[in-house]
Tab-separated table of C-alpha atoms and ligand atoms in Angstrom:
chain	number	residue	atom	x	y	z
A	287	MET	CA	15.281	29.827	19.442
A	288	ASP	CA	14.971	26.030	19.705
A	289	LYS	CA	14.517	24.275	16.389
A	290	ILE	CA	11.234	22.451	15.885
A	291	HIS	CA	11.626	18.908	14.611
A	292	SER	CA	9.172	16.438	13.111
A	293	LEU	CA	7.883	13.832	15.550
A	294	THR	CA	9.754	10.530	15.914
A	295	GLY	CA	8.736	7.979	13.299
A	296	MET	CA	6.959	10.517	11.071
A	297	LEU	CA	8.355	11.355	7.643
A	298	ASP	CA	8.222	14.408	5.380
A	299	LEU	CA	7.792	13.208	1.824
A	300	TYR	CA	8.958	14.966	-1.335
A	301	GLU	CA	7.766	13.771	-4.721
A	302	ASP	CA	11.001	15.077	-6.174
A	303	GLY	CA	12.982	12.835	-3.812
A	304	ASP	CA	15.143	13.804	-0.856
A	305	SER	CA	18.272	12.212	0.558
A	306	SER	CA	16.974	8.740	-0.341
A	307	ASP	CA	14.767	7.481	-3.144
A	308	LEU	CA	12.069	6.365	-0.681
A	309	SER	CA	10.037	9.574	-0.890
A	310	LYS	CA	10.053	9.531	-4.684
A	311	ASN	CA	9.080	5.874	-4.819
A	312	ILE	CA	6.189	6.432	-2.405
A	313	PHE	CA	4.537	8.884	-4.782
A	314	GLU	CA	5.184	6.647	-7.776
A	315	THR	CA	3.786	3.625	-5.923
A	316	GLU	CA	0.610	5.484	-4.997
A	317	LYS	CA	-0.026	6.627	-8.557
A	318	ARG	CA	0.465	3.209	-10.086
A	319	ILE	CA	-1.481	1.351	-7.400
A	320	LYS	CA	-4.456	3.680	-7.972
A	321	LYS	CA	-4.411	2.668	-11.656
A	322	ILE	CA	-4.515	-1.019	-10.728
A	323	PHE	CA	-7.417	-0.418	-8.323
A	324	HIS	CA	-9.208	1.357	-11.151
A	325	ASN	CA	-8.653	-1.666	-13.426
A	326	TYR	CA	-10.345	-3.888	-10.842
A	327	TYR	CA	-13.378	-1.568	-10.805
A	328	LEU	CA	-12.854	-0.577	-7.189
A	329	LYS	CA	-14.356	2.724	-6.026
A	330	GLU	CA	-12.615	5.125	-3.660
A	331	ILE	CA	-13.847	5.788	-0.124
A	332	ARG	CA	-12.407	8.457	2.204
A	333	THR	CA	-13.078	8.340	5.904
A	334	PRO	CA	-11.827	10.709	8.633
A	335	ALA	CA	-8.426	10.238	10.249
A	336	LEU	CA	-10.000	10.646	13.703
A	337	GLU	CA	-12.632	8.265	15.050
A	338	ASP	CA	-14.329	7.401	18.332
A	339	THR	CA	-11.813	5.234	20.267
A	340	ASN	CA	-14.526	2.629	20.862
A	341	LEU	CA	-14.565	1.844	17.133
A	342	PHE	CA	-11.047	0.457	17.320
A	343	LYS	CA	-11.577	-1.217	20.690
A	344	ARG	CA	-14.551	-3.092	19.307
A	345	SER	CA	-13.045	-3.940	15.916
A	346	ALA	CA	-9.355	-4.705	16.369
A	347	GLY	CA	-10.069	-6.280	19.746
A	348	ASP	CA	-9.032	-4.503	22.918
A	349	ILE	CA	-6.535	-7.259	23.623
A	350	SER	CA	-4.600	-6.664	20.392
A	351	ASP	CA	-1.285	-4.770	20.641
A	352	ILE	CA	-2.584	-2.246	18.133
A	353	VAL	CA	-5.386	-1.095	20.434
A	354	ASN	CA	-3.732	-1.857	23.751
A	355	LYS	CA	-0.331	-0.281	23.279
A	356	GLU	CA	-0.059	1.464	19.962
A	357	ILE	CA	-3.116	3.595	19.470
A	358	TYR	CA	-2.834	7.411	19.527
A	359	SER	CA	-5.791	8.277	21.766
A	360	PHE	CA	-6.611	11.522	23.485
A	361	HIS	CA	-9.548	13.467	24.819
A	362	ASP	CA	-11.079	16.239	22.756
A	363	ARG	CA	-12.377	19.462	24.296
A	364	ASN	CA	-15.564	17.636	25.243
A	365	GLU	CA	-13.629	14.957	27.139
A	366	LYS	CA	-14.586	12.363	24.509
A	367	SER	CA	-11.906	9.755	23.793
A	368	ILE	CA	-10.921	9.943	20.137
A	369	SER	CA	-8.138	8.153	18.247
A	370	LEU	CA	-6.075	8.536	15.116
A	371	ARG	CA	-6.968	5.529	12.998
A	372	PRO	CA	-4.369	2.741	13.254
A	373	GLU	CA	-5.889	1.036	10.160
A	374	GLY	CA	-8.667	1.623	7.623
A	375	THR	CA	-11.017	-1.375	7.765
A	376	ALA	CA	-12.915	-0.403	10.929
A	377	SER	CA	-13.641	3.084	9.577
A	378	VAL	CA	-14.951	1.684	6.286
A	379	ILE	CA	-17.339	-0.642	8.100
A	380	ARG	CA	-18.403	2.116	10.509
A	381	SER	CA	-19.191	4.287	7.514
A	382	VAL	CA	-21.230	1.709	5.546
A	383	ILE	CA	-23.272	0.923	8.673
A	384	GLU	CA	-23.914	4.607	9.299
A	385	LYS	CA	-24.969	5.216	5.680
A	386	LYS	CA	-27.154	2.064	5.758
A	387	LEU	CA	-25.078	0.589	2.942
A	388	ASP	CA	-24.503	-2.640	4.846
A	389	GLN	CA	-27.205	-4.500	2.933
A	390	SER	CA	-25.537	-4.247	-0.456
A	391	THR	CA	-22.233	-5.229	-2.038
A	392	HIS	CA	-19.316	-2.818	-2.434
A	393	LYS	CA	-15.811	-2.949	-3.852
A	394	LEU	CA	-13.853	-0.121	-2.246
A	395	TRP	CA	-10.316	1.255	-2.008
A	396	TYR	CA	-8.677	3.916	0.135
A	397	MET	CA	-5.257	5.418	0.581
A	398	GLY	CA	-3.996	7.530	3.428
A	399	PRO	CA	-1.989	7.888	6.617
A	400	MET	CA	-2.450	5.583	9.618
A	401	TRP	CA	-0.877	6.009	13.065
A	402	ARG	CA	0.548	3.438	15.457
A	403	TYR	CA	2.748	4.289	18.446
A	404	GLU	CA	5.336	1.586	17.732
A	405	ARG	CA	9.078	1.578	18.343
A	406	PRO	CA	10.375	3.099	15.087
A	407	GLN	CA	12.900	1.082	13.097
A	408	LYS	CA	13.596	0.400	9.413
A	409	GLY	CA	10.213	-0.083	7.746
A	410	ARG	CA	8.295	0.732	10.923
A	411	TYR	CA	6.936	4.229	11.408
A	412	ARG	CA	4.467	5.960	13.702
A	413	GLN	CA	2.756	7.610	10.763
A	414	PHE	CA	2.697	5.407	7.678
A	415	TYR	CA	0.543	5.145	4.581
A	416	GLN	CA	-1.703	2.299	3.566
A	417	ALA	CA	-3.461	1.536	0.302
A	418	GLY	CA	-6.380	-0.671	1.237
A	419	VAL	CA	-9.142	-2.614	-0.476
A	420	GLU	CA	-12.373	-3.878	1.069
A	421	ILE	CA	-14.763	-6.174	-0.849
A	422	LEU	CA	-18.017	-6.147	1.082
A	423	GLY	CA	-21.123	-8.338	0.930
A	424	TYR	CA	-19.718	-11.445	-0.787
A	425	PRO	CA	-19.310	-14.789	1.007
A	426	GLU	CA	-16.191	-16.963	0.730
A	427	GLY	CA	-15.276	-18.070	-2.788
A	428	ALA	CA	-14.893	-15.690	-5.722
A	429	PRO	CA	-13.651	-12.703	-3.624
A	430	GLU	CA	-10.716	-14.767	-2.332
A	431	PHE	CA	-9.604	-15.364	-5.935
A	432	GLU	CA	-10.190	-11.701	-6.862
A	433	MET	CA	-8.107	-10.586	-3.880
A	434	VAL	CA	-5.196	-12.903	-4.694
A	435	SER	CA	-5.426	-11.867	-8.351
A	436	LEU	CA	-5.159	-8.216	-7.246
A	437	VAL	CA	-2.127	-8.952	-5.049
A	438	CYS	CA	-0.496	-10.841	-7.952
A	439	SER	CA	-1.188	-7.937	-10.351
A	440	ILE	CA	0.526	-5.550	-7.931
A	441	VAL	CA	3.515	-7.834	-7.407
A	442	GLU	CA	3.792	-8.334	-11.193
A	443	GLU	CA	3.366	-4.669	-12.130
A	444	PHE	CA	6.140	-3.609	-9.740
A	445	ASN	CA	8.311	-6.659	-10.254
A	446	ILE	CA	8.730	-7.129	-6.496
A	447	PRO	CA	11.938	-9.016	-5.725
A	448	ASP	CA	11.935	-12.199	-3.652
A	449	CYS	CA	8.254	-12.068	-2.882
A	450	THR	CA	6.241	-14.781	-1.134
A	451	LEU	CA	2.513	-14.667	-0.568
A	452	LYS	CA	1.731	-16.694	2.552
A	453	ILE	CA	-1.867	-17.878	2.822
A	454	ASN	CA	-3.812	-19.629	5.562
A	455	HIS	CA	-7.370	-20.350	6.637
A	456	LEU	CA	-8.428	-19.701	10.238
A	457	GLY	CA	-11.578	-21.792	9.809
A	458	SER	CA	-15.005	-21.081	11.220
A	459	GLN	CA	-15.451	-19.675	14.751
A	460	GLU	CA	-15.948	-23.293	15.974
A	461	ASN	CA	-12.785	-24.549	14.227
A	462	LYS	CA	-10.863	-21.612	15.650
A	463	LYS	CA	-12.159	-22.274	19.157
A	464	ALA	CA	-11.344	-26.009	18.988
A	465	TYR	CA	-7.831	-25.207	17.782
A	466	CYS	CA	-7.257	-22.568	20.484
A	467	ASP	CA	-8.331	-25.097	23.150
A	468	ALA	CA	-5.851	-27.634	21.766
A	469	LEU	CA	-3.079	-25.028	21.687
A	470	ILE	CA	-3.751	-24.009	25.298
A	471	LYS	CA	-3.717	-27.660	26.355
A	472	PHE	CA	-0.363	-28.142	24.608
A	473	LEU	CA	1.255	-24.945	25.977
A	474	GLU	CA	-0.112	-25.089	29.532
A	475	PRO	CA	2.561	-27.520	30.880
A	476	LEU	CA	5.276	-25.541	29.019
A	477	LYS	CA	4.348	-22.144	30.446
A	478	LYS	CA	7.557	-21.795	32.438
A	479	ASN	CA	9.450	-21.666	29.124
A	480	LEU	CA	7.400	-18.801	27.684
A	481	ASP	CA	8.330	-15.131	28.045
A	482	LYS	CA	6.015	-12.511	29.538
A	483	LYS	CA	4.659	-11.389	26.164
A	484	ASP	CA	3.798	-14.926	25.040
A	485	LEU	CA	2.193	-15.745	28.397
A	486	GLU	CA	0.024	-12.671	27.948
A	487	ARG	CA	-0.898	-13.774	24.434
A	488	LEU	CA	-1.694	-17.276	25.660
A	489	ALA	CA	-4.042	-15.869	28.260
A	490	ARG	CA	-5.773	-13.362	25.983
A	491	ASN	CA	-5.538	-14.658	22.409
A	492	PRO	CA	-3.725	-18.024	22.129
A	493	LEU	CA	-3.510	-17.930	18.303
A	494	ARG	CA	-1.169	-14.925	18.554
A	495	VAL	CA	1.458	-17.128	20.269
A	496	LEU	CA	2.050	-18.633	16.803
A	497	ASP	CA	3.307	-15.187	15.731
A	498	SER	CA	5.885	-15.007	18.538
A	499	LYS	CA	9.268	-13.512	17.633
A	500	ASN	CA	10.904	-15.505	20.463
A	501	GLN	CA	13.057	-18.293	18.966
A	502	ASP	CA	12.558	-20.522	22.043
A	503	THR	CA	8.786	-20.258	21.672
A	504	GLN	CA	9.082	-21.097	17.990
A	505	LEU	CA	11.107	-24.180	18.905
A	506	ILE	CA	8.396	-25.287	21.346
A	507	LEU	CA	5.709	-24.690	18.715
A	508	LYS	CA	7.353	-27.168	16.331
A	509	ASP	CA	5.564	-29.963	18.251
A	510	ALA	CA	2.294	-28.056	18.714
A	511	PRO	CA	-0.913	-29.322	17.082
A	512	SER	CA	-1.370	-27.984	13.542
A	513	LEU	CA	-4.320	-25.784	12.629
A	514	LYS	CA	-4.697	-27.917	9.489
A	515	GLU	CA	-6.050	-30.805	11.585
A	516	PHE	CA	-8.927	-28.595	12.761
A	517	LEU	CA	-9.968	-27.220	9.377
A	518	GLU	CA	-12.819	-28.469	7.229
A	519	PRO	CA	-11.795	-30.031	3.893
A	520	LYS	CA	-13.342	-27.134	1.920
A	521	SER	CA	-11.008	-24.656	3.650
A	522	ILE	CA	-7.937	-26.703	2.739
A	523	GLU	CA	-9.280	-27.136	-0.815
A	524	LEU	CA	-9.674	-23.360	-1.154
A	525	LEU	CA	-6.045	-22.797	-0.121
A	526	GLU	CA	-4.846	-25.445	-2.546
A	527	ALA	CA	-6.956	-24.107	-5.426
A	528	ILE	CA	-5.564	-20.590	-4.902
A	529	LYS	CA	-2.031	-21.909	-4.752
A	530	ASN	CA	-2.540	-23.967	-7.928
A	531	GLU	CA	-4.093	-21.122	-9.911
A	532	PHE	CA	-1.659	-18.335	-9.060
A	533	SER	CA	1.676	-20.034	-8.374
A	534	ASP	CA	2.956	-19.310	-11.880
A	535	ILE	CA	2.589	-15.557	-11.192
A	536	CYS	CA	3.667	-15.316	-7.554
A	537	ASN	CA	5.392	-17.632	-5.102
A	538	ILE	CA	2.501	-18.835	-2.916
A	539	GLU	CA	3.063	-20.764	0.296
A	540	ILE	CA	0.342	-22.325	2.461
A	541	ASP	CA	1.409	-21.604	6.038
A	542	TYR	CA	-0.874	-23.050	8.713
A	543	THR	CA	0.877	-20.969	11.378
A	544	LEU	CA	0.073	-17.616	9.733
A	545	VAL	CA	-2.066	-15.474	12.046
A	546	ARG	CA	-2.791	-11.762	11.836
A	547	GLY	CA	-2.288	-8.971	14.365
A	548	LEU	CA	-5.928	-7.831	14.329
A	549	ASP	CA	-8.650	-9.910	15.969
A	550	TYR	CA	-11.445	-9.505	13.447
A	551	TYR	CA	-10.251	-12.153	10.986
A	552	SER	CA	-11.853	-15.520	10.330
A	553	GLY	CA	-11.440	-17.763	7.271
A	554	PHE	CA	-8.895	-16.915	4.569
A	555	VAL	CA	-5.910	-14.749	5.621
A	556	PHE	CA	-2.729	-13.758	3.810
A	557	GLU	CA	0.480	-11.740	4.020
A	558	ALA	CA	3.000	-10.831	1.323
A	559	LEU	CA	6.637	-10.753	2.364
A	560	SER	CA	9.944	-9.933	0.754
A	561	SER	CA	13.288	-11.009	2.189
A	562	ASN	CA	14.695	-7.683	0.900
A	563	LEU	CA	12.831	-5.850	3.683
A	564	GLY	CA	14.770	-7.161	6.697
A	565	ALA	CA	12.961	-7.612	10.028
A	566	GLN	CA	9.739	-5.843	8.969
A	567	ASP	CA	9.284	-8.129	5.989
A	568	SER	CA	5.530	-7.978	5.480
A	569	PHE	CA	4.498	-5.316	2.974
A	570	LEU	CA	0.858	-6.312	2.634
A	571	GLY	CA	-1.700	-8.223	4.649
A	572	GLY	CA	-5.370	-8.994	4.866
A	573	GLY	CA	-8.080	-11.566	5.047
A	574	ARG	CA	-11.745	-12.305	5.579
A	575	TYR	CA	-13.647	-10.657	8.412
A	576	ASP	CA	-17.266	-11.822	8.110
A	577	ASP	CA	-18.312	-10.879	11.661
A	578	LEU	CA	-16.975	-7.344	11.929
A	579	CYS	CA	-20.011	-5.524	10.540
A	580	SER	CA	-22.506	-7.246	12.863
A	581	LYS	CA	-20.100	-6.807	15.783
A	582	LEU	CA	-20.122	-3.065	15.151
A	583	GLY	CA	-23.923	-2.964	15.137
A	584	GLY	CA	-24.595	-3.493	11.424
A	585	LYS	CA	-26.074	-6.331	9.368
A	586	GLU	CA	-24.347	-9.600	8.542
A	587	LEU	CA	-21.884	-8.488	5.860
A	588	PRO	CA	-19.371	-11.119	4.738
A	589	SER	CA	-16.227	-9.215	3.772
A	590	ILE	CA	-12.606	-9.559	2.781
A	591	GLY	CA	-9.872	-6.960	2.442
A	592	MET	CA	-6.212	-6.127	2.467
A	593	ALA	CA	-3.836	-3.224	2.968
A	594	ILE	CA	-0.433	-2.470	1.498
A	595	GLY	CA	2.144	-0.673	3.653
A	596	ILE	CA	3.226	1.977	1.161
A	597	GLU	CA	6.623	2.816	2.728
A	598	ARG	CA	7.701	-0.827	2.871
A	599	PHE	CA	6.384	-1.472	-0.603
A	600	ALA	CA	8.085	1.634	-2.014
A	601	SER	CA	11.435	0.589	-0.545
A	602	LEU	CA	11.212	-2.560	-2.669
A	603	ILE	CA	10.891	-0.731	-5.956
A	604	SER	CA	14.077	1.317	-5.519
A	605	ASN	CA	15.509	0.177	-8.827
A	606	SER	CA	12.363	0.516	-10.859
A	607	THR	CA	12.015	2.972	-13.692
A	608	HIS	CA	8.550	4.296	-14.274
A	609	SER	CA	7.010	3.828	-17.665
A	610	ASP	CA	5.661	7.368	-18.195
A	611	LYS	CA	7.526	9.286	-20.884
A	612	ILE	CA	8.968	12.636	-19.808
A	613	LEU	CA	9.927	15.452	-22.169
A	614	SER	CA	11.615	18.712	-21.225
A	615	PHE	CA	10.600	21.971	-22.813
A	616	ILE	CA	13.485	24.441	-22.919
A	617	THR	CA	13.187	28.028	-24.036
A	618	LEU	CA	16.200	30.255	-24.607
A	619	GLY	CA	15.577	33.982	-24.696
A	620	SER	CA	13.329	35.969	-22.419
A	621	THR	CA	10.999	37.366	-25.120
A	622	LEU	CA	9.856	33.910	-26.221
A	623	GLU	CA	8.097	32.737	-23.125
A	624	ALA	CA	4.493	33.822	-23.725
A	625	LYS	CA	4.284	32.163	-27.158
A	626	THR	CA	6.122	29.028	-26.132
A	627	TYR	CA	3.800	28.460	-23.177
A	628	LYS	CA	0.966	28.299	-25.672
A	629	ILE	CA	2.846	25.670	-27.709
A	630	ALA	CA	3.439	23.654	-24.520
A	631	HIS	CA	-0.237	23.997	-23.632
A	632	ARG	CA	-1.233	22.613	-27.052
A	633	LEU	CA	1.263	19.741	-26.745
A	634	ARG	CA	-0.196	18.740	-23.385
A	635	SER	CA	-3.690	18.586	-24.838
A	636	LEU	CA	-2.492	16.479	-27.800
A	637	ASN	CA	-1.033	13.619	-25.783
A	638	LYS	CA	-2.040	13.255	-22.161
A	639	ASN	CA	0.256	10.281	-21.601
A	640	ILE	CA	3.372	12.424	-21.794
A	641	ILE	CA	4.757	14.360	-18.850
A	642	LEU	CA	5.992	17.716	-20.133
A	643	ASP	CA	8.427	19.500	-17.812
A	644	MET	CA	8.364	23.169	-18.773
A	645	GLN	CA	11.635	24.566	-17.515
A	646	LEU	CA	10.886	27.823	-15.766
A	647	SER	CA	14.314	29.177	-14.826
A	648	ASP	CA	16.365	31.515	-16.999
A	649	SER	CA	19.539	29.433	-16.592
A	650	SER	CA	21.851	28.389	-19.430
A	651	LEU	CA	21.075	25.722	-22.024
A	652	LYS	CA	23.703	23.530	-20.358
A	653	ALA	CA	22.008	23.787	-16.952
A	654	LYS	CA	18.607	23.142	-18.467
A	655	LEU	CA	19.846	20.054	-20.315
A	656	ARG	CA	21.392	18.812	-17.083
A	657	ARG	CA	17.998	19.111	-15.383
A	658	ALA	CA	16.332	17.360	-18.340
A	659	ASN	CA	18.757	14.442	-18.049
A	660	LYS	CA	18.247	14.256	-14.280
A	661	SER	CA	14.476	14.032	-14.657
A	662	GLY	CA	14.890	11.085	-17.056
A	663	SER	CA	13.544	13.013	-20.066
A	664	GLU	CA	13.635	11.164	-23.365
A	665	TYR	CA	13.737	14.326	-25.449
A	666	ALA	CA	14.314	18.010	-24.951
A	667	ILE	CA	12.276	20.379	-27.081
A	668	ILE	CA	14.454	23.452	-27.457
A	669	VAL	CA	13.216	26.802	-28.677
A	670	GLY	CA	15.824	29.505	-29.264
A	671	GLU	CA	15.278	32.970	-30.729
A	672	GLU	CA	16.656	32.005	-34.136
A	673	GLU	CA	14.464	28.896	-34.505
A	674	PHE	CA	11.433	30.676	-33.192
A	675	ASN	CA	11.672	33.505	-35.733
A	676	SER	CA	11.474	30.912	-38.497
A	677	ASP	CA	8.676	28.924	-36.732
A	678	LYS	CA	10.988	26.040	-35.931
A	679	VAL	CA	11.990	24.059	-32.799
A	680	ILE	CA	14.746	21.579	-32.052
A	681	ILE	CA	13.968	18.047	-30.863
A	682	LYS	CA	17.007	16.670	-29.049
A	683	PRO	CA	17.035	12.968	-28.092
A	684	LEU	CA	18.553	12.539	-24.619
A	685	LYS	CA	18.515	8.812	-24.074
A	686	ASP	CA	19.360	7.287	-27.451
A	687	GLU	CA	22.827	8.415	-28.527
A	688	LEU	CA	22.315	7.021	-32.027
A	689	LYS	CA	19.438	9.381	-32.754
A	690	GLU	CA	20.328	12.818	-34.108
A	691	GLN	CA	18.683	16.052	-33.081
A	692	GLN	CA	16.330	17.533	-35.683
A	693	THR	CA	14.996	20.982	-36.412
A	694	VAL	CA	11.284	20.765	-37.264
A	695	SER	CA	8.318	23.055	-37.880
A	696	ILE	CA	5.755	23.618	-35.109
A	697	ASP	CA	3.251	21.413	-36.983
A	698	GLU	CA	5.834	18.666	-37.293
A	699	LEU	CA	6.482	18.976	-33.537
A	700	PHE	CA	2.758	18.466	-32.892
A	701	ASP	CA	2.741	15.334	-35.085
A	702	PHE	CA	5.867	13.995	-33.387
A	703	TYR	CA	4.366	14.574	-29.933
A	704	LYS	CA	1.052	12.972	-30.852
A	705	ALA	CA	2.856	9.836	-32.051
A	706	LEU	CA	4.954	9.373	-28.884
B	94	HAM	P1	-1.928	-4.812	8.926
B	94	HAM	O1	-1.247	-6.107	8.615
B	94	HAM	O2	-1.958	-4.379	10.339
B	94	HAM	O3	-3.386	-4.925	8.342
B	94	HAM	O4	-1.258	-3.663	8.081
B	94	HAM	C1	-1.104	-3.767	6.672
B	94	HAM	C2	0.298	-3.350	6.261
B	94	HAM	O5	0.580	-2.042	6.767
B	94	HAM	C3	1.414	-4.217	6.818
B	94	HAM	O6	1.600	-5.370	6.031
B	94	HAM	C4	2.604	-3.284	6.746
B	94	HAM	O7	3.171	-3.304	5.445
B	94	HAM	C5	1.988	-1.913	6.962
B	94	HAM	N1	2.275	-1.440	8.331
B	94	HAM	C6	1.663	-1.775	9.483
B	94	HAM	N2	2.206	-1.129	10.531
B	94	HAM	C7	3.184	-0.342	10.035
B	94	HAM	C8	4.127	0.590	10.603
B	94	HAM	N3	4.154	0.872	11.897
B	94	HAM	N4	4.992	1.213	9.752
B	94	HAM	C9	4.983	0.953	8.430
B	94	HAM	N5	4.118	0.094	7.841
B	94	HAM	C10	3.237	-0.536	8.626
B	94	HAM	C11	-4.325	-3.935	8.418
B	94	HAM	O8	-4.099	-2.800	8.744
B	94	HAM	C12	-5.676	-4.373	7.942
B	94	HAM	N6	-6.594	-3.235	8.063
B	94	HAM	C13	-5.635	-4.893	6.518
B	94	HAM	C14	-6.982	-5.327	6.050
B	94	HAM	C15	-7.816	-4.627	5.264
B	94	HAM	N7	-7.566	-6.458	6.379
B	94	HAM	C16	-8.779	-6.496	5.826
B	94	HAM	N8	-8.932	-5.373	5.142
């Protein structure tokens, strides 16, 4: 029988790790990012993976690559066109409009798979995970600082190597329009030097030409008018204030050529990059999208958000060690199990910060210690028949060679565990 394989660009993920550390790091990243979101008093929202295709056409812009070429769309049994979400923002806004929550403020987060039919390569998948944040109902100002603070907290917590946060301001709709007109005027006589993709961008969404991967186009753009000349002073001041406030935490660069792949942005936009990622170097991106809610049929709802690409982010933390303490519980002798499970149960209730790996196999002490070392356990709690008959257990340090193993009473074990 033919073997069935996973689809191209779609990963199976094992928390325990597989051939690479990526899987393992993805789970660790998700856990720790959720804690940071919690610290910022963000509340979780979950929306369906499938949506009406029109949602993405109207939000991302039906001239964007994401909707034009990359969306997974198909007809359901009722011949309705539905799509796997390529991103989370549109679904969040669809949901708040539907629940009539578009008149109030919200600070939301979500985490889950997204789908884009892209050419798979390192850091680019067809199913990938995003952790996203949407701050809804607040006009420009404080939310921009909150968002950059959140990005900096994430970069700091994970100690991301070689990270740059690029920021830009796309201005008001009028500024954007004036700049696009100037860009078209500049590029029009140079059209013969542009490739097919850039010509298409010029015709449909001129700002996207700035994002061209073609080196020749980039050379031409060196003499193009700068967006900065079209911005109001308050927009430039905002960028400078953010740079001044956060530069000691994260390398921040104002880049007036930074544009985003989705059409709904206006105002402040940003992307975090790391040179350690190779060609797909952006692990996080976002910005302000004040018009999206009204465009989708809701009220005026000034909003800003961002999403982290979990796979790319997780590949950056390959050398990190997580801070949770792990202990291994090892029993030797088949008659002990029932009682020792109760001791393990009590330990878990005494200190919820410790991960206790109860070893379930009946392998040798040597094999169990090997597993304990592999899991990064700091101590092994060992219960053999002899110790157990005298109400004792052994605490064996695994990481610090200078510390000696000790035999202690069950009560002493509880005290030791509580104090960890
Ligand atoms: P985005 O820049 O399209 O923004 O995606 C955010 C992040 O998702 C990227 O920086 C990247 O790390 C990751 N990503 C995108 N495509 C792929 C892929 N094919 N494989 C792996 N990772 C990928 C958005 O999606 C916006 N919804 C962000 C946002 C939220 N803006 C406002 N609120």
